[in-house]
CSV table of C-alpha atoms and ligand atoms in Angstrom, one decimal:
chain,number,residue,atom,x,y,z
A,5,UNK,CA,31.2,-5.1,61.2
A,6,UNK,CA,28.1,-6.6,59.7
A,7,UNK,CA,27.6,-7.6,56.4
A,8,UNK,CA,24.6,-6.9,54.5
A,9,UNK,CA,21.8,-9.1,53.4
A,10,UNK,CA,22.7,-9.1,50.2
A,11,UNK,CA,25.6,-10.8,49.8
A,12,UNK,CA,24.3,-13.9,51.8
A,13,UNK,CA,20.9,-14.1,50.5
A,14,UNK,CA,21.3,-16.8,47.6
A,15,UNK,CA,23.6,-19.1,50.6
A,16,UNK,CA,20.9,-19.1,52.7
A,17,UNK,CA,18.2,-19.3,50.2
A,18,UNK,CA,19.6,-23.0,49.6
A,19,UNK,CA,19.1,-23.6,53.4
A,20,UNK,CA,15.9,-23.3,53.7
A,21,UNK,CA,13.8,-25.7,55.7
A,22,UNK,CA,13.4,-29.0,53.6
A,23,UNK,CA,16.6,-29.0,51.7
A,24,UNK,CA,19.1,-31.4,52.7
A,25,UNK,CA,23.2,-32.1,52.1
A,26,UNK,CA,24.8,-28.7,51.8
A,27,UNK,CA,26.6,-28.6,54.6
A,28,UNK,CA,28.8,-26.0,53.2
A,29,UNK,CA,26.5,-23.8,52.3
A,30,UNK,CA,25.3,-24.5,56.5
A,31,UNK,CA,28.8,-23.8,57.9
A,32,UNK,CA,28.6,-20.7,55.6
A,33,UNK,CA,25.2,-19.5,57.1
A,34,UNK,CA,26.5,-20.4,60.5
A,35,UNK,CA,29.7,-18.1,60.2
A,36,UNK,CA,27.6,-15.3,59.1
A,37,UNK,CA,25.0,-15.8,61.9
A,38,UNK,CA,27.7,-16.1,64.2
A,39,UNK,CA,29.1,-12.6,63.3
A,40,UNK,CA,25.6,-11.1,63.0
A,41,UNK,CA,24.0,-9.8,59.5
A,42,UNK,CA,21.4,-8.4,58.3
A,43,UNK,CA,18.4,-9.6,56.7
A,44,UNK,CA,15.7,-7.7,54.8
A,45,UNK,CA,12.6,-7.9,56.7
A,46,UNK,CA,8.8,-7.2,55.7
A,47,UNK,CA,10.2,-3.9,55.1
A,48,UNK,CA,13.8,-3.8,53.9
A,49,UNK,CA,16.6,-1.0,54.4
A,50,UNK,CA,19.8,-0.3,54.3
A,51,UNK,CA,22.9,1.6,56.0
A,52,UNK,CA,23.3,2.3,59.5
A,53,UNK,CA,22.8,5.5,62.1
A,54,UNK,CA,23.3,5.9,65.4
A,55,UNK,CA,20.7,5.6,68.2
A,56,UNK,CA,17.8,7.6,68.4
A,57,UNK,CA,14.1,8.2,69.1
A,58,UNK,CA,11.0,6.6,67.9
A,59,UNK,CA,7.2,7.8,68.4
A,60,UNK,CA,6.8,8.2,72.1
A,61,UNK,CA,10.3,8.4,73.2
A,62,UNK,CA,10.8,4.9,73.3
A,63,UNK,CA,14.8,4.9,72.4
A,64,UNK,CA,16.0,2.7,69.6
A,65,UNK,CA,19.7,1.5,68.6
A,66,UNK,CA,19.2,2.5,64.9
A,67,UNK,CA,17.5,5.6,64.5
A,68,UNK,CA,14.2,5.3,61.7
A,69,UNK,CA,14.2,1.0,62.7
A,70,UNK,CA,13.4,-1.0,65.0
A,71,UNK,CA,16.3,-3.8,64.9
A,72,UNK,CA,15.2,-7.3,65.5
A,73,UNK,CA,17.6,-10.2,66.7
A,74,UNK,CA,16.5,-13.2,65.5
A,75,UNK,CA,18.0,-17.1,64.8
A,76,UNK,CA,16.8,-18.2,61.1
A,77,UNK,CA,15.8,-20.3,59.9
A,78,UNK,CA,12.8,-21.0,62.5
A,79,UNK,CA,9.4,-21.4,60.5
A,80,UNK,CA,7.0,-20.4,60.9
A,81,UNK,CA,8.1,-17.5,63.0
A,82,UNK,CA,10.6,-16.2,61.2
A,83,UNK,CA,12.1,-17.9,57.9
A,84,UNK,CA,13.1,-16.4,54.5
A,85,UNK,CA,10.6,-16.4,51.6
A,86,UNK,CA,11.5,-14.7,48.4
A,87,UNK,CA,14.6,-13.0,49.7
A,88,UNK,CA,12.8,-11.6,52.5
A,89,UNK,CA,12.3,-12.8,56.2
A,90,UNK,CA,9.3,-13.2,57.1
A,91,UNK,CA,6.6,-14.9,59.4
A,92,UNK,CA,4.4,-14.5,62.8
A,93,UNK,CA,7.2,-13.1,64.5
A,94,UNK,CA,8.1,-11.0,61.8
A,95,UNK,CA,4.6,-10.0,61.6
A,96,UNK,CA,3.4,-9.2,65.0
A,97,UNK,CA,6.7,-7.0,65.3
A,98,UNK,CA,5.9,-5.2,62.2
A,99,UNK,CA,3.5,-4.3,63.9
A,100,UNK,CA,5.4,-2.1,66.8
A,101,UNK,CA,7.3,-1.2,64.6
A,102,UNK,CA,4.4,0.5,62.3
A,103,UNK,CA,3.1,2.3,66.2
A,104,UNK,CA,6.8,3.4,66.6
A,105,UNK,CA,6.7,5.0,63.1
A,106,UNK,CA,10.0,2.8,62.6
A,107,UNK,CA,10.8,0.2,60.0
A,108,UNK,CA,11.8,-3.3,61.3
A,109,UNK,CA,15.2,-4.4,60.0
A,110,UNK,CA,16.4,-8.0,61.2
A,111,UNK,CA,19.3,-9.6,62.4
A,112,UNK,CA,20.5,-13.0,62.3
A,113,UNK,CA,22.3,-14.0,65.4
A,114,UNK,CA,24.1,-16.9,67.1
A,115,UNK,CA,21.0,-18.6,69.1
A,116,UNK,CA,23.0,-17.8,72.6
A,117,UNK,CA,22.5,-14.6,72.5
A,118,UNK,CA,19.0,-15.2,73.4
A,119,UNK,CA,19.8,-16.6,76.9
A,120,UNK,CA,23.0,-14.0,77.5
A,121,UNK,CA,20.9,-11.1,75.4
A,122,UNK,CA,24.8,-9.9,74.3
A,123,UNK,CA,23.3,-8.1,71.6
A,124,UNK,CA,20.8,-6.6,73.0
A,125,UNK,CA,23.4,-5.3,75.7
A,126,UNK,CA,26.1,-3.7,73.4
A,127,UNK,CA,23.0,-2.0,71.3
A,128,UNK,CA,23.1,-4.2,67.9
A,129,UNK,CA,19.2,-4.8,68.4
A,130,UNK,CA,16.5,-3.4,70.1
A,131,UNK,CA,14.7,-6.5,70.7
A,132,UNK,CA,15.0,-10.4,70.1
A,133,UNK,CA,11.6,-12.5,68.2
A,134,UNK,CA,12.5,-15.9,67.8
A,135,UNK,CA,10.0,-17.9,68.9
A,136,UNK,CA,11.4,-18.1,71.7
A,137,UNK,CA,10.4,-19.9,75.4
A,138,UNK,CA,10.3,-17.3,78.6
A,139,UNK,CA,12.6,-18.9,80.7
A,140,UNK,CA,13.4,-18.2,84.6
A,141,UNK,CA,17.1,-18.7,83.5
A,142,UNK,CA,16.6,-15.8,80.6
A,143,UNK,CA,14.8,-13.7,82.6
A,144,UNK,CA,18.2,-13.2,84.6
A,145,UNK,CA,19.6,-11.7,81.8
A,146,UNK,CA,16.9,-9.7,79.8
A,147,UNK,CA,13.2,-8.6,80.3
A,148,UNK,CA,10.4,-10.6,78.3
A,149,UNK,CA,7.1,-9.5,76.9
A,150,UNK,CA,4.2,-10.6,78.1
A,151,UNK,CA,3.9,-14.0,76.4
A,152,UNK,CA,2.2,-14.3,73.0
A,153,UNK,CA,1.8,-17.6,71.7
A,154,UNK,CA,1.6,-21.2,74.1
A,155,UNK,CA,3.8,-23.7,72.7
A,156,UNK,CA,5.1,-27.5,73.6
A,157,UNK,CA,7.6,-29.9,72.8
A,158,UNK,CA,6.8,-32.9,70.1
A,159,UNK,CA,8.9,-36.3,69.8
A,160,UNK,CA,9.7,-36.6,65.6
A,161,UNK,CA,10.8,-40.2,64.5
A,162,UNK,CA,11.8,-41.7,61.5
A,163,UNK,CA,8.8,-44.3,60.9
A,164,UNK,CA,11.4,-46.9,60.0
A,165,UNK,CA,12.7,-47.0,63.8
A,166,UNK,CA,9.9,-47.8,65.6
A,167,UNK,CA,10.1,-44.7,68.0
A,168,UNK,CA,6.8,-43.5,68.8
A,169,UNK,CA,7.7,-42.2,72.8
A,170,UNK,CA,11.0,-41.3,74.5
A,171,UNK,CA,10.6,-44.6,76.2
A,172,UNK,CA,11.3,-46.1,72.9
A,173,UNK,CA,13.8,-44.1,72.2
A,174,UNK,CA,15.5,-45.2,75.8
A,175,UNK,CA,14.5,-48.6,75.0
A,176,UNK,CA,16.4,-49.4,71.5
A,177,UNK,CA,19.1,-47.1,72.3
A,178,UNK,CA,18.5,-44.5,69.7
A,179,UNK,CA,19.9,-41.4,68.6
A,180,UNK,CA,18.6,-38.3,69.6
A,181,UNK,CA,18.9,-34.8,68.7
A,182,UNK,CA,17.7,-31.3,69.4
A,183,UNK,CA,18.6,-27.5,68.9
A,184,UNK,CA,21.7,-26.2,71.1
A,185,UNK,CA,20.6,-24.4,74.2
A,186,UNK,CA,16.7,-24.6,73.5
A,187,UNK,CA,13.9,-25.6,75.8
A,188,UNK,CA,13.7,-28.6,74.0
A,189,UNK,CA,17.4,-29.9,74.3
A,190,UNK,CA,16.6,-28.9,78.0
A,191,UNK,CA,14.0,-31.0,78.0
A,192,UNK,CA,15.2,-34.3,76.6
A,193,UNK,CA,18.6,-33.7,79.0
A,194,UNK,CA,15.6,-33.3,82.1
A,195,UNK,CA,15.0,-36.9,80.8
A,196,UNK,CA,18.3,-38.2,81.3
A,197,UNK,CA,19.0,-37.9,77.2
A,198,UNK,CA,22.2,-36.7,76.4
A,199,UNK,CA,21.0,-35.6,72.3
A,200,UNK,CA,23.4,-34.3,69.6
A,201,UNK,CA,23.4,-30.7,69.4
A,202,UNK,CA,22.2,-29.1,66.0
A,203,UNK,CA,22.9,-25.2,65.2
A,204,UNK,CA,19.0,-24.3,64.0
A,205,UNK,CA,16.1,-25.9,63.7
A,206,UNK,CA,16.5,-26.5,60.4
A,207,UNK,CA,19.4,-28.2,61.3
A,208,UNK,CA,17.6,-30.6,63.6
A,209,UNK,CA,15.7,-31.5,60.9
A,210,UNK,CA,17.7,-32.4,58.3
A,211,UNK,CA,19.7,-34.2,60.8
A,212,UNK,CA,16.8,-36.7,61.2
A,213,UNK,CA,16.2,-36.9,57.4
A,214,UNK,CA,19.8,-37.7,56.4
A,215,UNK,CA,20.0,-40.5,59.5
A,216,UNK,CA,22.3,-38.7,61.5
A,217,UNK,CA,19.7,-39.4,64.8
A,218,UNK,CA,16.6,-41.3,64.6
A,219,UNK,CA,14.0,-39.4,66.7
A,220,UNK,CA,14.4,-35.4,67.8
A,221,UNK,CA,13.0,-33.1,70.8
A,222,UNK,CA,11.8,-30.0,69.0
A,223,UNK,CA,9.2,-27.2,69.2
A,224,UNK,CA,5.7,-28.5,67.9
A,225,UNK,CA,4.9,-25.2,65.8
A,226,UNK,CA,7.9,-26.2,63.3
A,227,UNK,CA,6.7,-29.8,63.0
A,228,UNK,CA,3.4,-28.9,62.8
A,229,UNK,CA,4.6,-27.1,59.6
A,230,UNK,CA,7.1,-29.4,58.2
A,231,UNK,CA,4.7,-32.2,58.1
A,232,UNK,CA,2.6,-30.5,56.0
A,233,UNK,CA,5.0,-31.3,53.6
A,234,UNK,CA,4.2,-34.9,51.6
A,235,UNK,CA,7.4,-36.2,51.4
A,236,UNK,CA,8.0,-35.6,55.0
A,237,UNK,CA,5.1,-37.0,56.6
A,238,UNK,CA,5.6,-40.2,54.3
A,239,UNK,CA,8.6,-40.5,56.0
A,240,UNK,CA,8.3,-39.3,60.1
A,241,UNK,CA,5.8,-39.5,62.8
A,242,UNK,CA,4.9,-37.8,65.6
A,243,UNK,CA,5.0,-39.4,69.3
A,244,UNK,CA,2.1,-40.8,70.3
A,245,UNK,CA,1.9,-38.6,73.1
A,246,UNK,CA,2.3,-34.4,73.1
A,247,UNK,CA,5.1,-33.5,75.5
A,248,UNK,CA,3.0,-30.6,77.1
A,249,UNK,CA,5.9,-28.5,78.5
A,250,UNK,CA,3.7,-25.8,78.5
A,251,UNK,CA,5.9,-23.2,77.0
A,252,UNK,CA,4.7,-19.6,76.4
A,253,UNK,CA,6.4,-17.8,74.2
A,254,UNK,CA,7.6,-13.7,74.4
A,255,UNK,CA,10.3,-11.3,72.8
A,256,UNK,CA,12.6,-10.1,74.9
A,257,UNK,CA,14.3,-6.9,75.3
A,258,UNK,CA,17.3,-5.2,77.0
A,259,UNK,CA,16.9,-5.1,80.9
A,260,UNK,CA,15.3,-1.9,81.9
A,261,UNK,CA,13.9,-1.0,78.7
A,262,UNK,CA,10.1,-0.3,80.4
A,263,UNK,CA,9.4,1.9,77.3
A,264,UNK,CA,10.2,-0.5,74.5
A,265,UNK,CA,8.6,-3.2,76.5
A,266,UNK,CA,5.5,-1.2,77.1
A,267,UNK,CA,5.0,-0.6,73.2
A,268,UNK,CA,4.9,-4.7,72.7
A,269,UNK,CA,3.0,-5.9,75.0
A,270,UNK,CA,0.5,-3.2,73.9
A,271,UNK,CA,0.6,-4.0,70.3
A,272,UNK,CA,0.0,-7.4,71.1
A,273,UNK,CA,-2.8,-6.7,73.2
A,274,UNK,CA,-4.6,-4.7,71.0
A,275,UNK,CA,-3.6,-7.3,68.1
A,276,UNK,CA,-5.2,-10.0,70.1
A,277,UNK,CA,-8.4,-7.7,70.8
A,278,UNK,CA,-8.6,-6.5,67.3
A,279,UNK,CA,-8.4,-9.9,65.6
A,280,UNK,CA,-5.5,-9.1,63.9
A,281,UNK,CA,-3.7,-11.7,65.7
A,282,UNK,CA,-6.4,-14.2,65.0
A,283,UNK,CA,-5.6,-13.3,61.6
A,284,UNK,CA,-1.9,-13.6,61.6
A,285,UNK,CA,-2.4,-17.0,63.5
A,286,UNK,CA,-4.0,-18.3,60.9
A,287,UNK,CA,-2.2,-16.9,58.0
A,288,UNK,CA,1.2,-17.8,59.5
A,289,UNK,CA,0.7,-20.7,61.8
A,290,UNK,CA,-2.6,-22.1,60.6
A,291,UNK,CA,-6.0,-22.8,62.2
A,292,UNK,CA,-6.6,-21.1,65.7
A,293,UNK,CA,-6.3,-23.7,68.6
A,294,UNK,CA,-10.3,-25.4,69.8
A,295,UNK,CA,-10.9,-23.5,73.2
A,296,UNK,CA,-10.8,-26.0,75.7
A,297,UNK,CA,-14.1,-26.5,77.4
B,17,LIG,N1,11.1,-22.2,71.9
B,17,LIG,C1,12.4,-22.8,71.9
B,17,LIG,C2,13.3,-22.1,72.9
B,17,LIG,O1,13.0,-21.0,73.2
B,17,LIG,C3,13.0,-22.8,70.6
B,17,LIG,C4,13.3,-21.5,69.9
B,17,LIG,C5,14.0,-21.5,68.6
B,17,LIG,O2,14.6,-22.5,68.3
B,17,LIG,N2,14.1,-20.4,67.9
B,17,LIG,O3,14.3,-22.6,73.3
């Protein structure tokens, strides 16, 4: 069955956003992902029980938790720090988590499963955070919150090739790459792109820094955050236009689970009213977005 946290933590410690050339250590991280394990969250735990009750009713698949399906590394939603995963994600669903009088325990899971919710259907998670796009083709297959952060795409280049547009990238016949079966790779294909595929957005990026593609299709949030970093912005450049795909993003849960559902959209509403979101926002993804006029 799973594995715990525990055993994986110092593997994918070293693959950590920013860090490039250990492969290995990426293949290892993708086997585990693929079979599922656990991660400790803002709150850690350990062992197993069978499904249960939280405050209110509101069923959950691990009795005492609240177990979160998630994709890692994807900063700054949800990354590890210390030995613990954390991030806005990780945060607001603390959060429901504190209402339901449950601990948050988190699992890392093949990226599909967010589309197919597989593990939200055989009862391994209660719920999936991952920064993730609400989708007419994933509502077929689970139910989303209402949506809790807006989102587009960005264009990343190496400065040496030129690229500052997907025109460019047309033009000189580059390569490009995105994250398997995200809005992004959707996007770039909706351009008549075929990109390479990376596993995680972590992936994507050190795919661009090591030369494997020139220019990638990726959520601006993670950019945003990784060119923050010196050594990267020395290095890549944003296209000189945003791609405003207008993306919201929401966690979703199993279909049918009103209850669960109901608990979310109601701590982030009174998050947002409350300015603990504000708060969050800035701590995790930095400072709140101008209103437009
Ligand atoms: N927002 C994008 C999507 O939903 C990327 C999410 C992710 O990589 N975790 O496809």
């Amino acid at each position: 069955m799973f594995r715990t946290a525990e055993g994986h933590r110092s593997q994918r410690n070293s693959t950590r956003r920013g860090r490039s050339g250990r492969s290995g250590l990426r293949a290892a991280a993708g086997a585990a992902a693929a079979a599922g394990v656990f991660l400790a969250a803002g709150c850690s735990s350990s062992g197993d029980s069978g499904p249960g009750e939280a405050a209110g009713g509101v069923p959950v698949v691990h009795q005492g938790k609240l177990t979160t399906c998630t994709h890692l590394p994807y900063p700054p939603f949800q990354f590890e720090q210390n030995g613990k995963v954390v991030g806005f994600d990780v945060a607001l669903i603390d959060l429901v988590a504190q209402n339901l009088k449950v601990e948050q325990k988190i699992l890392d899971t093949p990226f599909e499963n967010f589309k197919t919710g597989a593990f939200l259907n055989s009862g391994q998670c209660d719920l999936a955070a991952a920064g993730m796009t609400i989708t007419d083709e994933r509502k077929k297959n689970v139910d989303f919150s209402i949506p809790y952060f807006d989102a587009t795409q960005a264009l990343l280049a190496t400065k040496k090739s030129g690229i500052t547009s997907l025109d460019d990238v047309k033009a000189k016949s580059a390569r490009l790459g995105a994250q398997a079966g995200t809005t992004g790779e959707s996007y770039a294909k909706s351009q008549g792109f075929n990109p390479v595929a990376f596993e995680s957005s972590d992936a994507v990026l050190n795919g661009l820094r090591t030369g494997q593609v020139d220019a990638v299709v990726i959520d601006y949030p993670v950019v945003q955050g990784w060119l923050k970093d010196k050594a990267n912005s020395d290095q890549f450049v944003l296209g000189t236009k945003a791609i405003e795909t207008g993306e919201k993003y929401g966690f979703s849960v199993k279909k049918g689970n009103s209850a669960l559902l109901a608990a979310i959209d109601k701590a982030i509403t009174t998050a947002k009213a409350d300015g603990t979101y504000n708060k969050l926002y800035e701590q995790w993804i930095g400072p709140l977005p101008q209103v437009k006029p």
